[in-house]
Structure formats: structure tokens, C-alpha cells
Amino acid sequence: MKIDKDRLKSNLEGENQPEGSKKGISRRGFLRGAGLTTVGTVALQTGVLGNSLQEASLGEQSLGPDAVLIKLKVNGRLRSLAVEPRTTLAAALRDHLQLTGTKIVCDRGACSACTVWLDGKPVNSCLTLAVEVVGQEITTIEGIGTEENLHPVQQAFIDHDASQCGFCTPGMIMTATHFLQNHPNPNLDEVKVALRGNLCRCGTQPNVFKATLAAAKKM
Amino acid sequence: MNKFSWYEAKSVEDALDKVNATASDILGKRPNESSVIFKAGGIDLMDLMKEGLVNPGTIVNIKKIPDLDKIEFDEKNGLRIGANVNLATLEGNSLIKDKYLALHLAVGHAGTPQLRNSATLGGNLAQRTRCWYFRSLEHQCFRKGSGTCFAQKGENEFHAIMKNETCASVHSSSVSTALMAFNASVEIATSDGKKRKVRMEEFFVHPEVDSRSENILNSNELITAVVIPAPKAGTKSYYIKQGARESHDWAMADVAVVMEMSGSNCSKAEVVLGAAAPIPIRSKEANGVLTGKSINETVAIAAGEASMKGATPLSGNAYKVPIFKTIVKRAILKSV
């Protein structure tokens, strides 16, 4: 049980934990520190580009190709970030907002590991650009439960051992949770159809289906 | 992906005023800062860009243009689906399920649930083939304007089994298979403020006619809607897609059947095959077998056989022939 919780813990990193609140040195914390010089560079560019953003918001000219300042509504909070137009939503969440629960696997929309909700609907964040979702509600795995208060679907995934390597798990949970919100009392076939887009190379699908059916009873 | 600039189009006119190329125009060419192309759902375009096949200077986002996301129906004009309607919305539309079952089934089997929430109908029609030689930066294939179709002697298990002499790619839109069976037309806006409507068979272009483009769209044109005539009373339809696995995949073979029935008698039949040729094709042979007949298993089997007349499978895809025969038969029997 402890190992499983640790696994989910890494999915919950990000805005739920203030920077520097973690004790000791984690692998990701170390990497984040090592990347500080890059952050400095981006901040500089952002200052320069503040003007072009204001003009762009009038809608008469194009943005980029260099980084522009945008605001994204992620998990109910407005977040500012500087991205190039080519930055995908998945990259913006992971690399700019440190919401690393969303995983990038195939990067081509074929595996759905990067599933997030856009205005409440599951989409592939790897095929979505950050600049095109300004003004829309984005929900990530960090937004549906916390470490202390797991979502019933997250708890069901732990209870039914529904992850092995864990890379597909956040996408699976986002898809399953959306499905259960709209289909409170599903049967196995409906669950299978709903999760058609989410690939798992470890082969946890049977347990994913069990977890989803079990979670339905607790939502 | 290479860097590009981003522009949010306010209207169809605004979008047409900005663009100067189609994705196909710049495919396989060096990055060009002055090239400006459209993006809607971006499912196919993002893939082409990530592979380095399409490198635009500016992308014009057409997804937020107002009024392109409507579904309208009346008995006189039929069904009009705005180009920006996404596939999930189409799938969930009860009128389409009721009156155009084959289209409902085709849409519901396209891509994944996630993709269907982003993918637009216009983009689905305008997507490029998934032929792996076409998608490879290293292969200057026939569909990219060179003379060589590598699939002819290479790996061709998912390729065309008909009209495949010059290029053996298959068109990837399985939604088009159903649309063609319902005699749909594509409504296209042009930069001079006019609109034109072309039938599905005119919209798609066989590689022998144009090797570099899979449809007739020019750089100053934008799909605004797909229009389908209202079905006559007694119209029955069905759609079957056969993929390599049940979860989600491109079609190895797909078929849409639309029949006008009076009792058990078929007065008019439209059988369309997808993933059989470089463009979706009508099977006149199967239509001929069905028209004027009472539909039963014997007739359905005969139509399946007829649909594969003249098939010219390659070294690795002869298995598609019996699959087509079977799904044509099944779709006919399921529709009545």
C-alpha cells in the first residue's frame, strides 16, 4: 500500500505543494533546481514581450513565434506563463507549471496518457497548443484529488492494483472519472468502450476496469 | 516542431484573407516564414508538424470562428453540419443516429474518445493519408510529388487493393465512407466571398489526377460545412469498420451501406468502401446486385463478392479481399 501511495504522490506534485515545502532532496526537486538558469532566461523574455502581448490581445496581429505571456485557468486557478505558440498544453503543464502528473508518452494522440479535461471534456494535451486554450477551463490529475483527500477513482485504482509502471495511470483516471460523472451506473462493456483510447503496455486493463466499476459505487 | 506564429481568425473572410497555402502545398518543403496555413482541431496537422513534414511560418486558428459549429436539419434541405462541429458532438446527436445511422457509427469508430472531442468534421475530411512512406521524412514518395510509390514493393499490409497502380495509400477518413454513401456534399468558401458545393467524389482527388493533394481545396478555400440530403422514407443504413484491434485503430477495411427500401425490396443502394483505394469509392458492382432485389443473405453475399471485382491486392494485403466481402455482406444484412 505504501508503495502505491508514493506512486500517486508523484502525480500530485505541483500546485498543491508550495515550492521548497518538500523535505530532503527529491529527484524532481533536484532537476527543477538545476533548471533555474533557464527559468531566468524565460523571465527576461517575458518582460520584453509584455508589450507584444497587449497588442495581440486587441486581436489584430499574430502572436509569436517567440514566447508570449498567456494566462491559463488550470484546476480553478489562473496561472501566468510565457510560451511559444508551438508549446503544447502538455509541455506547458509539465515544464512551465510543474504539473507533472500529466504524462507525455506517444506525443501523437494515440495513447491518451496526456489526457486532461478542457471545459470538462477529455482531450489529448499533446495535440493541443497552450495558446489555443486561453480562457478555457483546464483540469489535470492534480485537480481532481489531493494526497490527503484522494478522488474515489484514485482510491479505487490503488485498491484494485490498477497501475504497474504508472505512466498511463493519470490519463486512465482522467478518462474514467469523466466517464463516471456522466454514466453513474455503467456495465463492464460501457467501461471498456469509454477507456478505448487509453493504452496500457503493462496490461493492467482488467484491473482498470475493475477499479472503474468499483469507483462507480462510491461516487 | 519548428517555431511558428499564431493568429486567431475572427471570421471565414478574415481567415481566407490571411492564409496563402494549404498544408499540402508546403508538405515536405523547407520551413518558410512567409507561409500561412489553417488549423482547426489540429489532430492531423500537429502530427505532420511534429514529424517535420509541415513547417508553416504562421498558423491561423479557425476553430473559434463563430457559426461554424452548428448542426441544422429540415426535411427540404436535409442535414447541414458546420465544419467545426467536433466528432464527439456528431456522435452524440440523436437526429443523426436516428436518420443517418451509418454516419453515427462511422463517427463513433473514428479515433479515440479524446480525439473525437477535439477533431472537427472539416479537418477529418482534409486530413492526409496515414501511409507510413508518406509520413516518413526519409521517403520522397509518389504522394509527395516524386515518381516512386514505395508501398508497391515494400511493406503494404494496410494499403490499397483497388486503383492502386500509381500510389497505394488509402484515405484515412472513415467518416467520409459514410458521408459518400449518403451522397453528401462539401460546402467550400472561397476568398472572393463566394461559396461552392462539391459532391464527395469531386472533393477527393485520386493520385493519378493530383499526386500532391488528396482533395480539391486550394489555398484560398475553406470548408464551411457538409450537407447531406434528407433521407427518403424507408432509407436504411449501416457501417462497419474492421481494424487490427478492437480498442482503436485505423481501418483495414470499412464499408457504409445506404439502401432505400420498400418492404424488403431495395429500390436504390449505395455501397461505399473505405481503406480500399486512395480515395473512398462507390461499389457500382455491389449497388447493381442490390438494386431491385429483395434483401436476403444470398443477395448480400453476392453483393460482397461483386464489391471485390477487379481488386488488385499487393504482396501483403490480399487478406483485405475476404474481409471486405464479409463486412459488405454483414453491413447489408444489419441495415435492413
PDB file of C-alpha atoms in Angstrom, chain B residues 20-223:
ATOM      1  CA  ASN B  20      -1.617  31.719 -48.501  1.00  0.00           C
ATOM      2  CA  ALA B  21      -1.046  27.949 -48.618  1.00  0.00           C
ATOM      3  CA  THR B  22      -2.580  24.588 -47.798  1.00  0.00           C
ATOM      4  CA  ALA B  23      -0.691  22.169 -45.553  1.00  0.00           C
ATOM      5  CA  SER B  24      -0.289  20.001 -48.674  1.00  0.00           C
ATOM      6  CA  ASP B  25       1.304  22.909 -50.573  1.00  0.00           C
ATOM      7  CA  ILE B  26       4.154  23.182 -48.060  1.00  0.00           C
ATOM      8  CA  LEU B  27       4.392  19.498 -47.125  1.00  0.00           C
ATOM      9  CA  GLY B  28       7.929  18.175 -47.386  1.00  0.00           C
ATOM     10  CA  LYS B  29       9.317  21.649 -48.118  1.00  0.00           C
ATOM     11  CA  ARG B  30      11.811  23.686 -46.138  1.00  0.00           C
ATOM     12  CA  PRO B  31      10.450  25.906 -43.345  1.00  0.00           C
ATOM     13  CA  ASN B  32       9.184  29.104 -44.895  1.00  0.00           C
ATOM     14  CA  GLU B  33       8.414  32.046 -42.593  1.00  0.00           C
ATOM     15  CA  SER B  34       6.002  33.582 -45.057  1.00  0.00           C
ATOM     16  CA  SER B  35       3.760  30.525 -45.389  1.00  0.00           C
ATOM     17  CA  VAL B  36       0.405  30.812 -43.614  1.00  0.00           C
ATOM     18  CA  ILE B  37      -1.919  27.818 -43.187  1.00  0.00           C
ATOM     19  CA  PHE B  38      -5.151  26.890 -41.359  1.00  0.00           C
ATOM     20  CA  LYS B  39      -5.565  24.763 -38.268  1.00  0.00           C
ATOM     21  CA  ALA B  40      -8.869  23.520 -36.844  1.00  0.00           C
ATOM     22  CA  GLY B  41      -8.757  20.594 -34.391  1.00  0.00           C
ATOM     23  CA  GLY B  42      -5.120  20.111 -35.345  1.00  0.00           C
ATOM     24  CA  ILE B  43      -5.140  16.340 -34.889  1.00  0.00           C
ATOM     25  CA  ASP B  44      -3.540  15.615 -38.250  1.00  0.00           C
ATOM     26  CA  LEU B  45      -1.653  18.886 -38.633  1.00  0.00           C
ATOM     27  CA  MET B  46       0.133  18.613 -35.274  1.00  0.00           C
ATOM     28  CA  ASP B  47       1.247  15.128 -36.250  1.00  0.00           C
ATOM     29  CA  LEU B  48       2.597  16.310 -39.608  1.00  0.00           C
ATOM     30  CA  MET B  49       4.368  19.198 -37.898  1.00  0.00           C
ATOM     31  CA  LYS B  50       5.892  17.034 -35.172  1.00  0.00           C
ATOM     32  CA  GLU B  51       7.244  14.742 -37.895  1.00  0.00           C
ATOM     33  CA  GLY B  52       8.800  17.777 -39.594  1.00  0.00           C
ATOM     34  CA  LEU B  53       6.711  17.278 -42.742  1.00  0.00           C
ATOM     35  CA  VAL B  54       4.839  20.577 -42.481  1.00  0.00           C
ATOM     36  CA  ASN B  55       6.669  23.696 -41.281  1.00  0.00           C
ATOM     37  CA  PRO B  56       4.480  26.790 -41.552  1.00  0.00           C
ATOM     38  CA  GLY B  57       5.514  30.354 -40.686  1.00  0.00           C
ATOM     39  CA  THR B  58       2.091  31.193 -39.258  1.00  0.00           C
ATOM     40  CA  ILE B  59      -0.917  29.154 -38.223  1.00  0.00           C
ATOM     41  CA  VAL B  60      -4.372  30.665 -38.496  1.00  0.00           C
ATOM     42  CA  ASN B  61      -6.690  29.094 -35.938  1.00  0.00           C
ATOM     43  CA  ILE B  62     -10.135  28.640 -37.473  1.00  0.00           C
ATOM     44  CA  LYS B  63     -11.591  26.679 -34.574  1.00  0.00           C
ATOM     45  CA  LYS B  64     -13.066  29.719 -32.855  1.00  0.00           C
ATOM     46  CA  ILE B  65     -14.778  31.231 -35.894  1.00  0.00           C
ATOM     47  CA  PRO B  66     -18.413  31.758 -34.843  1.00  0.00           C
ATOM     48  CA  ASP B  67     -21.258  29.843 -36.506  1.00  0.00           C
ATOM     49  CA  LEU B  68     -19.145  27.052 -37.990  1.00  0.00           C
ATOM     50  CA  ASP B  69     -20.216  24.681 -35.217  1.00  0.00           C
ATOM     51  CA  LYS B  70     -23.934  24.327 -35.940  1.00  0.00           C
ATOM     52  CA  ILE B  71     -25.947  21.239 -36.851  1.00  0.00           C
ATOM     53  CA  GLU B  72     -29.182  22.042 -38.687  1.00  0.00           C
ATOM     54  CA  PHE B  73     -31.825  19.818 -40.239  1.00  0.00           C
ATOM     55  CA  ASP B  74     -35.008  20.274 -42.192  1.00  0.00           C
ATOM     56  CA  GLU B  75     -36.826  17.889 -44.494  1.00  0.00           C
ATOM     57  CA  LYS B  76     -36.325  20.113 -47.557  1.00  0.00           C
ATOM     58  CA  ASN B  77     -32.621  20.958 -47.283  1.00  0.00           C
ATOM     59  CA  GLY B  78     -31.505  17.956 -45.305  1.00  0.00           C
ATOM     60  CA  LEU B  79     -28.685  17.976 -42.769  1.00  0.00           C
ATOM     61  CA  ARG B  80     -26.103  20.740 -42.635  1.00  0.00           C
ATOM     62  CA  ILE B  81     -23.116  20.155 -40.341  1.00  0.00           C
ATOM     63  CA  GLY B  82     -20.740  23.068 -39.737  1.00  0.00           C
ATOM     64  CA  ALA B  83     -17.096  22.304 -40.460  1.00  0.00           C
ATOM     65  CA  ASN B  84     -16.049  22.968 -36.858  1.00  0.00           C
ATOM     66  CA  VAL B  85     -18.527  20.523 -35.302  1.00  0.00           C
ATOM     67  CA  ASN B  86     -16.387  18.008 -33.482  1.00  0.00           C
ATOM     68  CA  LEU B  87     -16.804  14.277 -33.929  1.00  0.00           C
ATOM     69  CA  ALA B  88     -17.973  13.727 -30.330  1.00  0.00           C
ATOM     70  CA  THR B  89     -20.844  16.168 -30.872  1.00  0.00           C
ATOM     71  CA  LEU B  90     -21.805  14.365 -34.092  1.00  0.00           C
ATOM     72  CA  GLU B  91     -21.648  11.029 -32.316  1.00  0.00           C
ATOM     73  CA  GLY B  92     -23.975  12.279 -29.577  1.00  0.00           C
ATOM     74  CA  ASN B  93     -26.532  13.840 -31.946  1.00  0.00           C
ATOM     75  CA  SER B  94     -29.762  11.813 -31.692  1.00  0.00           C
ATOM     76  CA  LEU B  95     -31.164  13.028 -35.028  1.00  0.00           C
ATOM     77  CA  ILE B  96     -28.065  11.748 -36.831  1.00  0.00           C
ATOM     78  CA  LYS B  97     -28.299   8.421 -35.028  1.00  0.00           C
ATOM     79  CA  ASP B  98     -31.958   8.184 -35.975  1.00  0.00           C
ATOM     80  CA  LYS B  99     -31.796   9.261 -39.630  1.00  0.00           C
ATOM     81  CA  TYR B 100     -28.178   8.608 -40.613  1.00  0.00           C
ATOM     82  CA  LEU B 101     -27.167   5.525 -38.637  1.00  0.00           C
ATOM     83  CA  ALA B 102     -24.140   4.695 -40.825  1.00  0.00           C
ATOM     84  CA  LEU B 103     -22.713   8.168 -40.199  1.00  0.00           C
ATOM     85  CA  HIS B 104     -23.305   7.839 -36.450  1.00  0.00           C
ATOM     86  CA  LEU B 105     -21.447   4.517 -36.421  1.00  0.00           C
ATOM     87  CA  ALA B 106     -18.584   5.787 -38.598  1.00  0.00           C
ATOM     88  CA  VAL B 107     -18.035   8.828 -36.382  1.00  0.00           C
ATOM     89  CA  GLY B 108     -18.182   6.730 -33.213  1.00  0.00           C
ATOM     90  CA  HIS B 109     -15.426   4.469 -34.514  1.00  0.00           C
ATOM     91  CA  ALA B 110     -13.087   7.255 -35.629  1.00  0.00           C
ATOM     92  CA  GLY B 111     -10.002   7.748 -33.448  1.00  0.00           C
ATOM     93  CA  THR B 112     -10.322   7.703 -29.661  1.00  0.00           C
ATOM     94  CA  PRO B 113     -12.898   9.402 -27.399  1.00  0.00           C
ATOM     95  CA  GLN B 114     -10.239  12.020 -26.607  1.00  0.00           C
ATOM     96  CA  LEU B 115      -9.517  12.718 -30.281  1.00  0.00           C
ATOM     97  CA  ARG B 116     -13.224  12.963 -31.087  1.00  0.00           C
ATOM     98  CA  ASN B 117     -13.549  15.763 -28.514  1.00  0.00           C
ATOM     99  CA  SER B 118     -11.012  17.834 -30.497  1.00  0.00           C
ATOM    100  CA  ALA B 119     -11.277  16.613 -34.095  1.00  0.00           C
ATOM    101  CA  THR B 120     -13.538  18.644 -36.379  1.00  0.00           C
ATOM    102  CA  LEU B 121     -15.535  17.308 -39.301  1.00  0.00           C
ATOM    103  CA  GLY B 122     -13.775  19.644 -41.740  1.00  0.00           C
ATOM    104  CA  GLY B 123     -10.381  18.537 -40.504  1.00  0.00           C
ATOM    105  CA  ASN B 124     -11.386  14.904 -40.724  1.00  0.00           C
ATOM    106  CA  LEU B 125     -12.156  15.335 -44.442  1.00  0.00           C
ATOM    107  CA  ALA B 126      -8.989  17.323 -45.105  1.00  0.00           C
ATOM    108  CA  GLN B 127      -6.582  15.011 -43.234  1.00  0.00           C
ATOM    109  CA  ARG B 128      -3.751  13.347 -45.124  1.00  0.00           C
ATOM    110  CA  THR B 129      -3.158   9.642 -45.610  1.00  0.00           C
ATOM    111  CA  ARG B 130      -1.519   7.556 -42.879  1.00  0.00           C
ATOM    112  CA  CYS B 131       0.618   5.622 -45.379  1.00  0.00           C
ATOM    113  CA  TRP B 132       3.898   5.126 -43.499  1.00  0.00           C
ATOM    114  CA  TYR B 133       6.002   6.062 -46.510  1.00  0.00           C
ATOM    115  CA  PHE B 134       4.065   9.289 -46.907  1.00  0.00           C
ATOM    116  CA  ARG B 135       4.510  10.011 -43.173  1.00  0.00           C
ATOM    117  CA  SER B 136       8.246   9.346 -43.307  1.00  0.00           C
ATOM    118  CA  LEU B 137      10.505  12.331 -43.856  1.00  0.00           C
ATOM    119  CA  GLU B 138      13.058  10.000 -45.435  1.00  0.00           C
ATOM    120  CA  HIS B 139      10.776   8.758 -48.230  1.00  0.00           C
ATOM    121  CA  GLN B 140      10.180  11.012 -51.213  1.00  0.00           C
ATOM    122  CA  CYS B 141       7.095   9.095 -52.265  1.00  0.00           C
ATOM    123  CA  PHE B 142       4.593   9.495 -55.086  1.00  0.00           C
ATOM    124  CA  ARG B 143       2.114  11.342 -52.839  1.00  0.00           C
ATOM    125  CA  LYS B 144       4.836  13.876 -52.054  1.00  0.00           C
ATOM    126  CA  GLY B 145       5.366  14.563 -55.737  1.00  0.00           C
ATOM    127  CA  SER B 146       8.133  12.125 -56.679  1.00  0.00           C
ATOM    128  CA  GLY B 147       7.623   9.194 -59.035  1.00  0.00           C
ATOM    129  CA  THR B 148       8.040   6.333 -56.573  1.00  0.00           C
ATOM    130  CA  CYS B 149       5.381   4.533 -54.569  1.00  0.00           C
ATOM    131  CA  PHE B 150       7.428   2.540 -52.067  1.00  0.00           C
ATOM    132  CA  ALA B 151       4.398   0.514 -50.973  1.00  0.00           C
ATOM    133  CA  GLN B 152       4.221  -1.277 -54.329  1.00  0.00           C
ATOM    134  CA  LYS B 153       7.209  -3.457 -53.471  1.00  0.00           C
ATOM    135  CA  GLY B 154       7.618  -2.595 -49.796  1.00  0.00           C
ATOM    136  CA  GLU B 155       5.514  -3.011 -46.673  1.00  0.00           C
ATOM    137  CA  ASN B 156       1.932  -2.751 -47.871  1.00  0.00           C
ATOM    138  CA  GLU B 157      -0.319  -4.671 -45.498  1.00  0.00           C
ATOM    139  CA  PHE B 158      -2.611  -1.688 -44.791  1.00  0.00           C
ATOM    140  CA  HIS B 159      -2.521  -0.284 -48.317  1.00  0.00           C
ATOM    141  CA  ALA B 160      -4.948  -0.079 -51.221  1.00  0.00           C
ATOM    142  CA  ILE B 161      -6.293  -3.125 -53.023  1.00  0.00           C
ATOM    143  CA  MET B 162      -8.019  -1.156 -55.794  1.00  0.00           C
ATOM    144  CA  LYS B 163      -6.957   1.681 -58.097  1.00  0.00           C
ATOM    145  CA  ASN B 164      -3.500   1.298 -56.571  1.00  0.00           C
ATOM    146  CA  GLU B 165      -1.177   1.286 -59.608  1.00  0.00           C
ATOM    147  CA  THR B 166       0.404   4.713 -59.059  1.00  0.00           C
ATOM    148  CA  CYS B 167       0.026   5.196 -55.301  1.00  0.00           C
ATOM    149  CA  ALA B 168      -1.257   2.554 -52.916  1.00  0.00           C
ATOM    150  CA  SER B 169      -2.115   4.823 -49.994  1.00  0.00           C
ATOM    151  CA  VAL B 170      -5.642   4.770 -48.606  1.00  0.00           C
ATOM    152  CA  HIS B 171      -7.536   7.835 -47.487  1.00  0.00           C
ATOM    153  CA  SER B 172      -7.734   7.864 -43.704  1.00  0.00           C
ATOM    154  CA  SER B 173     -11.151   9.433 -43.147  1.00  0.00           C
ATOM    155  CA  SER B 174     -13.575   6.641 -42.325  1.00  0.00           C
ATOM    156  CA  VAL B 175     -16.253   9.294 -41.739  1.00  0.00           C
ATOM    157  CA  SER B 176     -16.033  10.045 -45.477  1.00  0.00           C
ATOM    158  CA  THR B 177     -17.042   6.477 -46.274  1.00  0.00           C
ATOM    159  CA  ALA B 178     -20.411   7.075 -44.635  1.00  0.00           C
ATOM    160  CA  LEU B 179     -20.770  10.621 -45.971  1.00  0.00           C
ATOM    161  CA  MET B 180     -20.267   9.445 -49.547  1.00  0.00           C
ATOM    162  CA  ALA B 181     -22.874   6.705 -49.118  1.00  0.00           C
ATOM    163  CA  PHE B 182     -25.391   9.392 -48.044  1.00  0.00           C
ATOM    164  CA  ASN B 183     -24.497  11.489 -51.124  1.00  0.00           C
ATOM    165  CA  ALA B 184     -23.070  14.306 -49.022  1.00  0.00           C
ATOM    166  CA  SER B 185     -21.595  17.492 -50.474  1.00  0.00           C
ATOM    167  CA  VAL B 186     -18.822  19.672 -49.102  1.00  0.00           C
ATOM    168  CA  GLU B 187     -19.554  23.395 -48.854  1.00  0.00           C
ATOM    169  CA  ILE B 188     -16.448  25.467 -49.532  1.00  0.00           C
ATOM    170  CA  ALA B 189     -15.973  29.224 -49.036  1.00  0.00           C
ATOM    171  CA  THR B 190     -13.562  30.983 -51.385  1.00  0.00           C
ATOM    172  CA  SER B 191     -11.629  34.199 -50.821  1.00  0.00           C
ATOM    173  CA  ASP B 192     -13.731  36.125 -53.361  1.00  0.00           C
ATOM    174  CA  GLY B 193     -16.667  35.821 -50.970  1.00  0.00           C
ATOM    175  CA  LYS B 194     -18.390  33.044 -52.890  1.00  0.00           C
ATOM    176  CA  LYS B 195     -19.362  29.546 -51.845  1.00  0.00           C
ATOM    177  CA  ARG B 196     -19.324  26.369 -53.856  1.00  0.00           C
ATOM    178  CA  LYS B 197     -20.694  22.927 -53.152  1.00  0.00           C
ATOM    179  CA  VAL B 198     -18.965  19.790 -54.408  1.00  0.00           C
ATOM    180  CA  ARG B 199     -20.034  16.201 -54.096  1.00  0.00           C
ATOM    181  CA  MET B 200     -17.774  13.857 -52.122  1.00  0.00           C
ATOM    182  CA  GLU B 201     -16.454  12.153 -55.267  1.00  0.00           C
ATOM    183  CA  GLU B 202     -15.368  15.512 -56.667  1.00  0.00           C
ATOM    184  CA  PHE B 203     -13.879  16.595 -53.335  1.00  0.00           C
ATOM    185  CA  PHE B 204     -11.404  13.719 -53.129  1.00  0.00           C
ATOM    186  CA  VAL B 205      -8.705  13.533 -55.777  1.00  0.00           C
ATOM    187  CA  HIS B 206      -7.078  10.308 -56.924  1.00  0.00           C
ATOM    188  CA  PRO B 207      -3.240  10.434 -57.009  1.00  0.00           C
ATOM    189  CA  GLU B 208      -3.312   9.895 -60.779  1.00  0.00           C
ATOM    190  CA  VAL B 209      -5.073  13.239 -61.086  1.00  0.00           C
ATOM    191  CA  ASP B 210      -3.040  15.152 -58.500  1.00  0.00           C
ATOM    192  CA  SER B 211      -0.166  13.396 -56.789  1.00  0.00           C
ATOM    193  CA  ARG B 212       0.398  16.010 -54.058  1.00  0.00           C
ATOM    194  CA  SER B 213      -3.111  16.751 -52.862  1.00  0.00           C
ATOM    195  CA  GLU B 214      -5.857  14.430 -51.656  1.00  0.00           C
ATOM    196  CA  ASN B 215      -8.686  16.903 -52.213  1.00  0.00           C
ATOM    197  CA  ILE B 216      -9.591  19.821 -54.431  1.00  0.00           C
ATOM    198  CA  LEU B 217      -9.076  22.521 -51.793  1.00  0.00           C
ATOM    199  CA  ASN B 218      -6.977  25.486 -52.895  1.00  0.00           C
ATOM    200  CA  SER B 219      -5.109  27.781 -50.547  1.00  0.00           C
ATOM    201  CA  ASN B 220      -7.852  30.415 -50.847  1.00  0.00           C
ATOM    202  CA  GLU B 221     -10.591  27.998 -49.823  1.00  0.00           C
ATOM    203  CA  LEU B 222     -12.056  26.776 -46.545  1.00  0.00           C
ATOM    204  CA  ILE B 223     -14.552  24.007 -45.808  1.00  0.00           C
TER     205      ILE B 223
END
